[in-house]
Amino acid sequence: MIVRSHDCALIVLLHVFLLIWTQSGGFVAAGGGFYTGGLLCQGRHIPSSRRRYPDFTLTCTPTNFFPLAFTMSSLGTLPIELILKIFHMATFDGPDYNVPLALSHVSKDCRAIVSSEAHLWTTIELNDKSAVRRILAAGATIYDIFPSLSVYLRNSGKLPLNISVDYARLPRNASVGDSNDYAEPCKHGFTVQHAAVLGMILLDHLDRLEGFTVRTQSWEIYTVIVNQWTFCRFPLVKNWDVEYGTFADLCLLGDYPIMCKRDLQARESILTRNGGNHTAIDELTEIGQRCFPRLKRLRLNGTPHGWFFSATNLVELVLQNIPTQYRATDKLLQVILSNSQHTLQVLELNGSLHANVDNSSQRLSLPAVHTLKVGFAYIEEMSTLLRIAEFPALTDLSLWHLEDCLNEDQRHQCEMVEVFQEMTEKLPLHQLTALHIDAVSFPREDLHSTIAWDAVRNGTVAQAQYPVIMRFISELNALQALTLVRPRPLFLQSMGYSPPSSMLFLPSLKKLRFETSIPKECLHIAKYWRRRIEVLTLLSGGAFAGPGLEKLELLFPHTQDNAALAGWKNDPQPYAMSMGVEFQRERIPFLLDEDDLYMDDSDSDSDSDDAMDED
């Protein structure tokens, strides 16, 4: 199909117009016009027997802005296929899945075109405002309660559906003060009655459901929806994603346990048959195969599940912020993982591991897992995973220390060394290509008392006897991308060191990203990078070896000296081929003891730095 140049220009203009229109959050007004939140548009039909459908002219007047006329007189010359392509771009490129509904109100002919394309209506987004205010109006059907949902279900035909429910309200209205009283039901917006109706509507379309996402602060709302589907099969479901609560609920003032206690009026019985009370471990596989035969991605965040469910042949499993009393034991976690042993590729266990492990547990090999993301508050949680599973194909590792305080005690730091030693022994660090480390700290003694820097430099210490941090880093010879969030000085110091007669640590590194909200940490980052450039220069015989990286990214507090950062970017001998600097709010972790965290250069740091700088 040949498209003339002026038609191409029209396509671009229309696409831009649709994006501006839809992103402004428009809704339909009466009389063939629509209001877009500051943009008033009216349509006028121009009959034409020579074209496929009538032309129309849109005159748009933004509030508090100059009038804008957008004429679509030549649109009628375009084939229907090309017009549908434009509609697809406006819907899925953004994405903005409300575009089809808005387009259906532009004109009768536009409605006919967009309604004929079922694929445009297959992604449905529901929120607090998707339901009508009155739950039972005279003569209404259940479909009238969710008017836009009924349009999407009808126009999507028999195609698979992806449905998301975003319910941002608390399950109960808190009373005055700090009473934490959630006893009164929420009367506004999306109510429990609405949830019951929604579950009833979707019950007739479960055979088409391909993806289901719920983000809610009300576990009751979620359970009322899904418990109506108990014992149903989901033959097409590939993705199941549930997020319960917010960061504030999870971390602040102990509100999450209170909310859980008051909100758990009913147990979820889709992933936990019979509330999880009578399901034996050996029945887990049967439940998964029977009800979710095609489930590939299961993501649960903050959910109080009973863990009496196991899907088979998962590709991705994400468990985040699971309340302690609902976390799977090491043996149950092994059962869950074993049912996807040869298919699981991405595993994220972030605030979801038990601190207790049976030492007699046999390690389960997960040969297809290439991405592992682990977040832990206690050292024992990380040890649990390392003792129950092994990852021979691992190439991407992320580590988060979930404690927000940086003034950890000495015992905790020593235990962190033990964990890194265990990772060095049990993970294939030599094949990692991507590594993300967030707020992991070590004791100073591990570097300053165990052995002397000059002993390492002179080659009198074998690599197997390096300090744990050094030994961990020395294994990362294939690493190409490294992200460090709130990096500790000793870790940076180890990264910048080069043993005798060998390449620089991290020789394959191409992309490096630093993130910190603490001003003084920027000094350690700059110090490390200067050291790396010096070592690269020495390794090249004293000549400038060129940029040390392909890409360097810095996310610093907004109080950082911009002039100093400009010096990095404009240096005649650049640090990287591409460099980006972003800023964020300065934030000091709660109870931070600055004297303990940042020692003067006159302390032991200076001794080790002097040893490193000697040639």
mmCIF file with all atom_site columns, N, CA and C in Angstrom, residues 117 139 175 190 242 306 354 371 397 414 468 526 558 562 569:
data_model
loop_
_atom_site.group_PDB
_atom_site.id
_atom_site.type_symbol
_atom_site.label_atom_id
_atom_site.label_alt_id
_atom_site.label_comp_id
_atom_site.label_asym_id
_atom_site.label_entity_id
_atom_site.label_seq_id
_atom_site.pdbx_PDB_ins_code
_atom_site.Cartn_x
_atom_site.Cartn_y
_atom_site.Cartn_z
_atom_site.occupancy
_atom_site.B_iso_or_equiv
_atom_site.pdbx_formal_charge
_atom_site.auth_seq_id
_atom_site.auth_comp_id
_atom_site.auth_asym_id
_atom_site.auth_atom_id
_atom_site.pdbx_PDB_model_num
ATOM 1  N N  . GLU A 1 117 ? -13.131 -3.112  15.708 1.00 0.00 ? 117 GLU A N  1
ATOM 2  C CA . GLU A 1 117 ? -11.799 -3.657  15.966 1.00 0.00 ? 117 GLU A CA 1
ATOM 3  C C  . GLU A 1 117 ? -11.758 -4.202  17.388 1.00 0.00 ? 117 GLU A C  1
ATOM 4  N N  . GLY A 1 139 ? -34.772 -0.901  37.479 1.00 0.00 ? 139 GLY A N  1
ATOM 5  C CA . GLY A 1 139 ? -34.681 -1.462  36.138 1.00 0.00 ? 139 GLY A CA 1
ATOM 6  C C  . GLY A 1 139 ? -33.276 -1.717  35.641 1.00 0.00 ? 139 GLY A C  1
ATOM 7  N N  . SER A 1 175 ? -11.172 6.245   62.278 1.00 0.00 ? 175 SER A N  1
ATOM 8  C CA . SER A 1 175 ? -11.816 7.230   63.128 1.00 0.00 ? 175 SER A CA 1
ATOM 9  C C  . SER A 1 175 ? -10.828 8.322   63.487 1.00 0.00 ? 175 SER A C  1
ATOM 10 N N  . PHE A 1 190 ? -16.114 3.034   45.280 1.00 0.00 ? 190 PHE A N  1
ATOM 11 C CA . PHE A 1 190 ? -16.205 1.599   44.998 1.00 0.00 ? 190 PHE A CA 1
ATOM 12 C C  . PHE A 1 190 ? -16.440 0.867   46.320 1.00 0.00 ? 190 PHE A C  1
ATOM 13 N N  . VAL A 1 242 ? -1.137  -9.398  42.196 1.00 0.00 ? 242 VAL A N  1
ATOM 14 C CA . VAL A 1 242 ? -1.910  -8.800  43.289 1.00 0.00 ? 242 VAL A CA 1
ATOM 15 C C  . VAL A 1 242 ? -0.975  -7.996  44.182 1.00 0.00 ? 242 VAL A C  1
ATOM 16 N N  . GLY A 1 306 ? -2.286  -17.878 52.389 1.00 0.00 ? 306 GLY A N  1
ATOM 17 C CA . GLY A 1 306 ? -1.981  -19.005 53.247 1.00 0.00 ? 306 GLY A CA 1
ATOM 18 C C  . GLY A 1 306 ? -0.960  -19.954 52.659 1.00 0.00 ? 306 GLY A C  1
ATOM 19 N N  . HIS A 1 354 ? 11.672  -16.733 55.062 1.00 0.00 ? 354 HIS A N  1
ATOM 20 C CA . HIS A 1 354 ? 11.693  -17.082 56.473 1.00 0.00 ? 354 HIS A CA 1
ATOM 21 C C  . HIS A 1 354 ? 13.118  -17.028 56.994 1.00 0.00 ? 354 HIS A C  1
ATOM 22 N N  . THR A 1 371 ? 17.627  -14.694 36.357 1.00 0.00 ? 371 THR A N  1
ATOM 23 C CA . THR A 1 371 ? 17.500  -13.448 37.109 1.00 0.00 ? 371 THR A CA 1
ATOM 24 C C  . THR A 1 371 ? 17.019  -13.755 38.521 1.00 0.00 ? 371 THR A C  1
ATOM 25 N N  . LEU A 1 397 ? 21.826  -10.573 39.119 1.00 0.00 ? 397 LEU A N  1
ATOM 26 C CA . LEU A 1 397 ? 21.604  -10.683 40.568 1.00 0.00 ? 397 LEU A CA 1
ATOM 27 C C  . LEU A 1 397 ? 21.332  -9.307  41.158 1.00 0.00 ? 397 LEU A C  1
ATOM 28 N N  . CYS A 1 414 ? 29.282  -8.194  60.609 1.00 0.00 ? 414 CYS A N  1
ATOM 29 C CA . CYS A 1 414 ? 30.068  -9.429  60.507 1.00 0.00 ? 414 CYS A CA 1
ATOM 30 C C  . CYS A 1 414 ? 29.245  -10.541 59.863 1.00 0.00 ? 414 CYS A C  1
ATOM 31 N N  . VAL A 1 468 ? 36.716  -10.920 52.242 1.00 0.00 ? 468 VAL A N  1
ATOM 32 C CA . VAL A 1 468 ? 35.519  -11.436 51.579 1.00 0.00 ? 468 VAL A CA 1
ATOM 33 C C  . VAL A 1 468 ? 35.018  -10.493 50.496 1.00 0.00 ? 468 VAL A C  1
ATOM 34 N N  . ALA A 1 526 ? 33.211  9.778   43.856 1.00 0.00 ? 526 ALA A N  1
ATOM 35 C CA . ALA A 1 526 ? 34.207  10.483  43.041 1.00 0.00 ? 526 ALA A CA 1
ATOM 36 C C  . ALA A 1 526 ? 35.606  9.932   43.297 1.00 0.00 ? 526 ALA A C  1
ATOM 37 N N  . HIS A 1 558 ? 19.818  16.630  45.436 1.00 0.00 ? 558 HIS A N  1
ATOM 38 C CA . HIS A 1 558 ? 19.739  17.898  44.701 1.00 0.00 ? 558 HIS A CA 1
ATOM 39 C C  . HIS A 1 558 ? 20.631  18.981  45.293 1.00 0.00 ? 558 HIS A C  1
ATOM 40 N N  . ASN A 1 562 ? 26.420  21.455  41.527 1.00 0.00 ? 562 ASN A N  1
ATOM 41 C CA . ASN A 1 562 ? 26.265  21.218  40.095 1.00 0.00 ? 562 ASN A CA 1
ATOM 42 C C  . ASN A 1 562 ? 27.528  21.551  39.319 1.00 0.00 ? 562 ASN A C  1
ATOM 43 N N  . LYS A 1 569 ? 31.536  15.997  33.640 1.00 0.00 ? 569 LYS A N  1
ATOM 44 C CA . LYS A 1 569 ? 31.001  15.803  32.301 1.00 0.00 ? 569 LYS A CA 1
ATOM 45 C C  . LYS A 1 569 ? 31.865  16.460  31.232 1.00 0.00 ? 569 LYS A C  1
#
